[in-house]
Coordinates of C-alpha atoms in Angstrom, one line a residue:
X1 CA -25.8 45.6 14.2
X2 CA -23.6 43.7 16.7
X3 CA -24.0 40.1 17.3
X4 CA -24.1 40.0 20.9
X5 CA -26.7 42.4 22.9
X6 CA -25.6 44.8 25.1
X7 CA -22.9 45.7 23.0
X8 CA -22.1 49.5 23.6
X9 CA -19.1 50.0 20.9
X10 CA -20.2 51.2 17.9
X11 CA -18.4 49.6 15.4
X12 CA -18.5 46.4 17.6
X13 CA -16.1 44.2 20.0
X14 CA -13.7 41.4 19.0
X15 CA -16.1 39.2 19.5
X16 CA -18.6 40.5 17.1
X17 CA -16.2 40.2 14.6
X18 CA -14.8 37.0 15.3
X19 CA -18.4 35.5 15.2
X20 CA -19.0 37.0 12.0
X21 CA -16.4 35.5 10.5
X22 CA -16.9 32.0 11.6
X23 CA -20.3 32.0 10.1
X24 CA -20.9 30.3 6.9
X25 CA -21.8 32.7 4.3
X26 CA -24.1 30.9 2.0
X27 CA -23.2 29.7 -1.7
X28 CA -23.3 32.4 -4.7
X29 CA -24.7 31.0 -8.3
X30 CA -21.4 32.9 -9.6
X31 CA -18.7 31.7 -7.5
X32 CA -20.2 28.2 -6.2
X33 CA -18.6 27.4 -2.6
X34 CA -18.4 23.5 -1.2
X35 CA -19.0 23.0 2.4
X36 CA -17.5 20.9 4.2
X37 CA -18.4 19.6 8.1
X38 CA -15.7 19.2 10.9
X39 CA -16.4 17.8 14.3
X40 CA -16.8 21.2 15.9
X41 CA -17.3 23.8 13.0
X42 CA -18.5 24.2 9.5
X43 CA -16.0 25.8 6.8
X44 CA -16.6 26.7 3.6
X45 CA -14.0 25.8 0.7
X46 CA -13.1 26.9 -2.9
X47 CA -13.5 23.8 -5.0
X48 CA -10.3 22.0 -5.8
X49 CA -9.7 21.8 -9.5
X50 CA -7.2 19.5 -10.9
X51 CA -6.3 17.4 -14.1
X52 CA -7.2 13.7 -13.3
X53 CA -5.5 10.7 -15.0
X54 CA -6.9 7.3 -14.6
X55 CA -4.1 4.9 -15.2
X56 CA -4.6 1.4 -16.3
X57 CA -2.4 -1.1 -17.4
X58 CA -3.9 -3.0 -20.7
X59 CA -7.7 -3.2 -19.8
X60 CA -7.0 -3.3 -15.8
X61 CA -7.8 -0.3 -13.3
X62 CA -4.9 0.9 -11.5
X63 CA -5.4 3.7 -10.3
X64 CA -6.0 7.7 -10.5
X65 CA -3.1 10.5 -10.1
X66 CA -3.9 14.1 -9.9
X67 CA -1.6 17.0 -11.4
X68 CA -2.3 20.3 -13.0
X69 CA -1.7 21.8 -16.2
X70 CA 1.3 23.7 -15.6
X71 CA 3.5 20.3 -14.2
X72 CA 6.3 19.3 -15.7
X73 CA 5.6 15.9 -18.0
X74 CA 8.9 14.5 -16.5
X75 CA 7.5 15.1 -12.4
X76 CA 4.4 12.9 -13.9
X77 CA 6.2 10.2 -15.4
X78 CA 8.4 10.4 -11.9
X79 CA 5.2 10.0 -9.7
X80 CA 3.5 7.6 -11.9
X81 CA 6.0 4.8 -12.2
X82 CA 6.7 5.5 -8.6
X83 CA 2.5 4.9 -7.8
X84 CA 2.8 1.6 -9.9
X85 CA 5.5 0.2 -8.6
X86 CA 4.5 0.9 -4.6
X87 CA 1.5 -0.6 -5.4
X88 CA 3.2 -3.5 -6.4
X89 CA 5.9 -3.4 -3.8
X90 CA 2.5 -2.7 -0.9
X91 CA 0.7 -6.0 -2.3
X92 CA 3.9 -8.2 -2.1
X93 CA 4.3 -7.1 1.5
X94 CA 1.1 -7.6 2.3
X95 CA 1.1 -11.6 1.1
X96 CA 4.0 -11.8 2.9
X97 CA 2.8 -9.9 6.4
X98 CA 0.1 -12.9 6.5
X99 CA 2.8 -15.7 6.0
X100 CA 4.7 -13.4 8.3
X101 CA 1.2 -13.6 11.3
X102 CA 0.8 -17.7 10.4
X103 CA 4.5 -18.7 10.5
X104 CA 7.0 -16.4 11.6
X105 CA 10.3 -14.9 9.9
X106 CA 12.0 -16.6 6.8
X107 CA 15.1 -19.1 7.9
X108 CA 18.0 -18.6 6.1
X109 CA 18.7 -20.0 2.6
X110 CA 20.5 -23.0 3.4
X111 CA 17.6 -24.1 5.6
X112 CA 14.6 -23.9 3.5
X113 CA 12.9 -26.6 1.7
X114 CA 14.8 -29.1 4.4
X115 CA 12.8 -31.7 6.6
X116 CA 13.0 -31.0 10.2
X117 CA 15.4 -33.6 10.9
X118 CA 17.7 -32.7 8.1
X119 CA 19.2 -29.4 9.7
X120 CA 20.2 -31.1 12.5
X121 CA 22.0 -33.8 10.4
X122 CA 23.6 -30.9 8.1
X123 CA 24.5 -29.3 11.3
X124 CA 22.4 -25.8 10.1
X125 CA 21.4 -23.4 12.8
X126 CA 19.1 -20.0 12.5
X127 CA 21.1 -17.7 14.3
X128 CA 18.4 -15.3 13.7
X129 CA 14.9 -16.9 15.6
X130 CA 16.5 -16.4 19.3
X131 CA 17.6 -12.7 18.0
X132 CA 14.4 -12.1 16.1
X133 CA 11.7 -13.1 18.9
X134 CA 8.1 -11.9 18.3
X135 CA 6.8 -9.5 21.3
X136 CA 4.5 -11.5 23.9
X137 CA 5.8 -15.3 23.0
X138 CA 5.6 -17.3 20.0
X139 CA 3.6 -20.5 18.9
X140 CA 4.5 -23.6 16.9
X141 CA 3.2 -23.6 13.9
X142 CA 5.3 -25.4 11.0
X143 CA 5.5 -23.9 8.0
X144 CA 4.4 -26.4 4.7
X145 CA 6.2 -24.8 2.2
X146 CA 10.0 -25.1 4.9
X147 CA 10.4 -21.4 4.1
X148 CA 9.8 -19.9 7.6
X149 CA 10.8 -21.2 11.2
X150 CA 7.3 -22.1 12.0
X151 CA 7.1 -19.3 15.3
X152 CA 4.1 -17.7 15.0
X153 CA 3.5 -14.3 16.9
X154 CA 0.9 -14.1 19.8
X155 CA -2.9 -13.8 18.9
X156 CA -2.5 -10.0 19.8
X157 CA 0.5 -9.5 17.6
X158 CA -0.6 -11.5 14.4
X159 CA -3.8 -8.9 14.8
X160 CA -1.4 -5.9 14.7
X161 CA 0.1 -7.4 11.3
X162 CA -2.8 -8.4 10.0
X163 CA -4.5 -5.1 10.5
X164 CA -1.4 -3.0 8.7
X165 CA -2.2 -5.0 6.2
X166 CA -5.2 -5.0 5.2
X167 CA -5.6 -1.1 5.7
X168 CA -2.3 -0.6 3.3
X169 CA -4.1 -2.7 1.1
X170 CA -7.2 -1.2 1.2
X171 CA -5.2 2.4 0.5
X172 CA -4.4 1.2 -2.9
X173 CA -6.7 -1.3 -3.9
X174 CA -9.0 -0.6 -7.4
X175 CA -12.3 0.5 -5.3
X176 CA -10.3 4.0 -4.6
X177 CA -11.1 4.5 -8.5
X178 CA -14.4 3.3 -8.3
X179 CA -14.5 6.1 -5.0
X180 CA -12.6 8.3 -7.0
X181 CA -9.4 8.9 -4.5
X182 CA -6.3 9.6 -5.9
X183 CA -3.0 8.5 -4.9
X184 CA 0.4 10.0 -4.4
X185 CA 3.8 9.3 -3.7
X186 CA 3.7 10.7 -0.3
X187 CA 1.1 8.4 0.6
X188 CA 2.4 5.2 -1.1
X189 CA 5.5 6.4 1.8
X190 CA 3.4 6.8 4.4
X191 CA 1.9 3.2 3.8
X192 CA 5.0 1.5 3.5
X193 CA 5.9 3.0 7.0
X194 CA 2.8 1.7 8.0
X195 CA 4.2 -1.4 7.4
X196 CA 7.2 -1.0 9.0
X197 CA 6.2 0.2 12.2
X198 CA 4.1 -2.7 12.4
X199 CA 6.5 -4.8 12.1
X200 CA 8.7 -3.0 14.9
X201 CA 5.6 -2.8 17.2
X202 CA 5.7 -7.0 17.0
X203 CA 9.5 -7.6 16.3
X204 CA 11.5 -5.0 18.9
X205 CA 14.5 -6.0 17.5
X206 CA 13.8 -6.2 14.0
X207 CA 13.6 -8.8 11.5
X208 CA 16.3 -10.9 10.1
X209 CA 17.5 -9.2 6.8
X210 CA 16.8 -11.6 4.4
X211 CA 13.0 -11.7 5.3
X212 CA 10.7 -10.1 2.5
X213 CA 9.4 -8.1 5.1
X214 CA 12.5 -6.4 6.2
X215 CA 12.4 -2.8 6.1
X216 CA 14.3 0.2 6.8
X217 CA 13.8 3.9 6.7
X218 CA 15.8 4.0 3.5
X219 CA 14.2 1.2 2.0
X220 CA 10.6 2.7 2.7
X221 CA 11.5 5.7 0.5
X222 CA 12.7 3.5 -2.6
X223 CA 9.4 1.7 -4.3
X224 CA 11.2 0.4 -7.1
X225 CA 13.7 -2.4 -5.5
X226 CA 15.2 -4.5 -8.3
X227 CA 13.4 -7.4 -7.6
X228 CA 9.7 -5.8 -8.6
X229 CA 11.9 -4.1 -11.7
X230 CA 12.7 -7.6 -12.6
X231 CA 9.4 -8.8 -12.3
X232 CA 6.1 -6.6 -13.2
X233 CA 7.9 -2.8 -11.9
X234 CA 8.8 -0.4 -14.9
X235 CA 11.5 1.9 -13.8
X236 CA 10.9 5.5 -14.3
X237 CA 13.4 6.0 -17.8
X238 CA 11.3 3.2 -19.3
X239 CA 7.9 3.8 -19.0
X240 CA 5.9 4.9 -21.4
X241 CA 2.5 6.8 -21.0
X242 CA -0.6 6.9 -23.9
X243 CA -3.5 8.5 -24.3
X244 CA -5.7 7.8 -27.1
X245 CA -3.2 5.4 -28.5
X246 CA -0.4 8.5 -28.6
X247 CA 2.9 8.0 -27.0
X248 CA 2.9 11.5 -24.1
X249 CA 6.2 13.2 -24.5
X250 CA 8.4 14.0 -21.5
X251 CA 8.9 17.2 -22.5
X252 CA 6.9 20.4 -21.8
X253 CA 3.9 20.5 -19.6
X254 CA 0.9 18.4 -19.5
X255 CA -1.6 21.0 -20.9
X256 CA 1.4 20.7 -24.5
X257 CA 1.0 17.0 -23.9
X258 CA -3.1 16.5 -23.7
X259 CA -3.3 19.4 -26.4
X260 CA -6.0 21.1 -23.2
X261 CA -5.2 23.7 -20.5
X262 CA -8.8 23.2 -19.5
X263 CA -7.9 21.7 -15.3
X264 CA -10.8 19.7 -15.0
X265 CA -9.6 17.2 -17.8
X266 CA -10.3 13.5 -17.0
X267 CA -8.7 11.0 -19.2
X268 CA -7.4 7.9 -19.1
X269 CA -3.9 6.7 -19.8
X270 CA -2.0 3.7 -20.1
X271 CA 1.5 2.9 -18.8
X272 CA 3.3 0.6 -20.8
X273 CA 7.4 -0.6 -21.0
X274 CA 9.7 0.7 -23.7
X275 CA 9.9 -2.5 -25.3
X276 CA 6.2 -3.1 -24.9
X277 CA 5.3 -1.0 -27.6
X278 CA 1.5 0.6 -27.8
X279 CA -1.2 -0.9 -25.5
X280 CA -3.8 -2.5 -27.7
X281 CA -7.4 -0.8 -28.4
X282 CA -9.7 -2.2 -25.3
X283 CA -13.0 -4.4 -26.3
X284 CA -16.0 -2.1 -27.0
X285 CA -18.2 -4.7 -24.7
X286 CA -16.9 -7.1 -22.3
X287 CA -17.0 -11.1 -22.8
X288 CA -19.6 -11.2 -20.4
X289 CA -21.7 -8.7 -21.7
X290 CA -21.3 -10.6 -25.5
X291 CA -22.2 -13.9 -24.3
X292 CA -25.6 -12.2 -22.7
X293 CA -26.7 -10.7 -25.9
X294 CA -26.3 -13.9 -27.8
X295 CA -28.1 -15.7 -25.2
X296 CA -30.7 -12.9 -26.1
X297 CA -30.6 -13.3 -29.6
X298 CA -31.0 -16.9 -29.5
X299 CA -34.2 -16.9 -27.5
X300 CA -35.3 -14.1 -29.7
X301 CA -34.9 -16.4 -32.8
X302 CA -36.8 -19.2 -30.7
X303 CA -39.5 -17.4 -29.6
X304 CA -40.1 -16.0 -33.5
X305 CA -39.7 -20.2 -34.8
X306 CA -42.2 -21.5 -32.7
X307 CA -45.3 -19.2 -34.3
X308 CA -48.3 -21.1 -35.6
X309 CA -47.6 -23.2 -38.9
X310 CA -48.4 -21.7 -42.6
X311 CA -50.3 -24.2 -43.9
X312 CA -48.7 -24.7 -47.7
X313 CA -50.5 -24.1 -50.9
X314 CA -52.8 -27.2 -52.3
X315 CA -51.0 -29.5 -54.8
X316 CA -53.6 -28.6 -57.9
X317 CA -52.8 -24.7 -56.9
X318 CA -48.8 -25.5 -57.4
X319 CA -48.8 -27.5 -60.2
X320 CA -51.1 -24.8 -61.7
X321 CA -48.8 -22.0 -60.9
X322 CA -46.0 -23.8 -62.0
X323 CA -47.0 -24.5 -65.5

């Protein structure tokens, strides 16, 4: 039967056949299908399965990383530590992109912390605001803190920071668990770029390089600089991954290491430092939740003391009983 009438070939036209394969074909019970909706057709899609491993650090979310059975333990390790130190590297950024919007680039060392009149006495000059000019004009507006040169970008420009911003840190906050979207090393990339062509849309010829928001193509490729490692970052040879209060060995694959080659295995592991030692066992309920149940309990244990009274046993009736 030919899809289009009028159709005098008898095994059909191109075009039969091309419209019968862009239909949907409907799900089977024993191979189920997903569909999926694009803006001007409708595919259908084998469902993706994949091992998923929330990661948290001590009780906090961080995030969720998918692999497979067959991957290599030490590509895991890699990606993870690379994931938890972007993150960190993406949040400092984006503090520093809004000081960046209110009060322009960082002056250099000598300079900061001074009182306005006090570089002029000292005879200190930033070489680097003339070079450094924001795109459209600047503002005044002085830092408090004398860390930055107090030139804030046009209303249009602090928008284009401000927006980079706040979508790289949406990409990586806790609600993409709660949404259950993984991330990956190629996006944590993608979002540092982000960043940095933000900054080149409002500073054409850069920023000075000892601004925290300095970044090159180089330096959007390494997550781990060594100032996060010094701080909260764990560098890839030192971290340590747990599940179920078990140390997960670099070697073999991760179906050896989670003892399942089942690849729709959710757990939940913990990232910790070498020196750190084992993560301790999390709370079974929450301090909130235990201060609500003995808020319960107490009103329980009110609400059974103030019953009507027993009236006690005559006097004649006691002494009776007790001789």
């Amino acid at each position: 039967m030919h899809l289009r009438s009028g159709c005098e070939r008898a095994n059909g036209c191109e075009f039969c056949a091309a419209s019968a394969a862009a239909r949907p074909r409907p799900p089977s019970l024993f191979h189920p299908l997903i569909l999926t909706k694009n803006d001007s057709y409708v595919r259908w899609h084998e469902p993706f399965t994949m091992v998923l491993l929330h990661v948290k650090k001590g009780a906090e979310s961080l995030f969720l990383y998918q692999t497979s059975c067959e991957a290599d333990m030490k590509d895991v390790y890699y990606d993870v530590t690379s994931i938890f130190n972007g993150r960190i590297r993406i949040e400092q950024l984006c503090h520093d992109f809004e000081e960046l919007s209110k009060h322009g680039p960082v002056m250099p060392e000598e300079m900061q912390g001074l009182a306005p009149g006090q570089a002029d006495d000292l005879r200190l000059e930033d070489e680097w605001a003339d070079k450094c000019e924001a795109s459209g004009g600047w503002r005044p507006n002085p830092d408090p803190m004398g860390r930055r040169n107090g030139r804030q970008p046009s209303e249009q420009m602090e928008r284009v920071l401000l927006d980079a911003a706040a979508e790289a840190k949406t990409a990586i906050s806790k609600v993409q668990v709660e949404a259950k979207k993984a991330l990956s090393v190629p996006l944590i990339a993608e979002l540092l770029h982000l960043l940095r062509g933000a900054t080149l849309v409002v500073y054409p010829m850069g920023l000075p390089p000892h601004d925290p928001c300095f970044l090159t193509e180089q330096m959007c490729d390494e997550f781990a600089s060594a100032e996060i490692l010094s701080r909260e970052g764990i560098s890839s040879g030192e971290a340590m991954l747990w599940f179920c209060s078990r140390h997960l060995s670099r070697e073999g694959a991760v179906s050896k290491a989670l003892n399942s080659s089942n690849e729709k295995t959710k757990v939940i592991v913990k990232i910790t430092g070498a020196s750190k030692g084992p993560p301790s066992k999390e709370v079974a309920i929450t301090e909130e939740d235990q201060l609500k149940m003995m808020q319960h309990f107490r009103h329980r244990q009110d609400q059974l003391q103030v019953g009507p009274e027993i009236p006690s046993p005559p006097t004649r009736l006691t002494n009776r009983l007790t001789n």
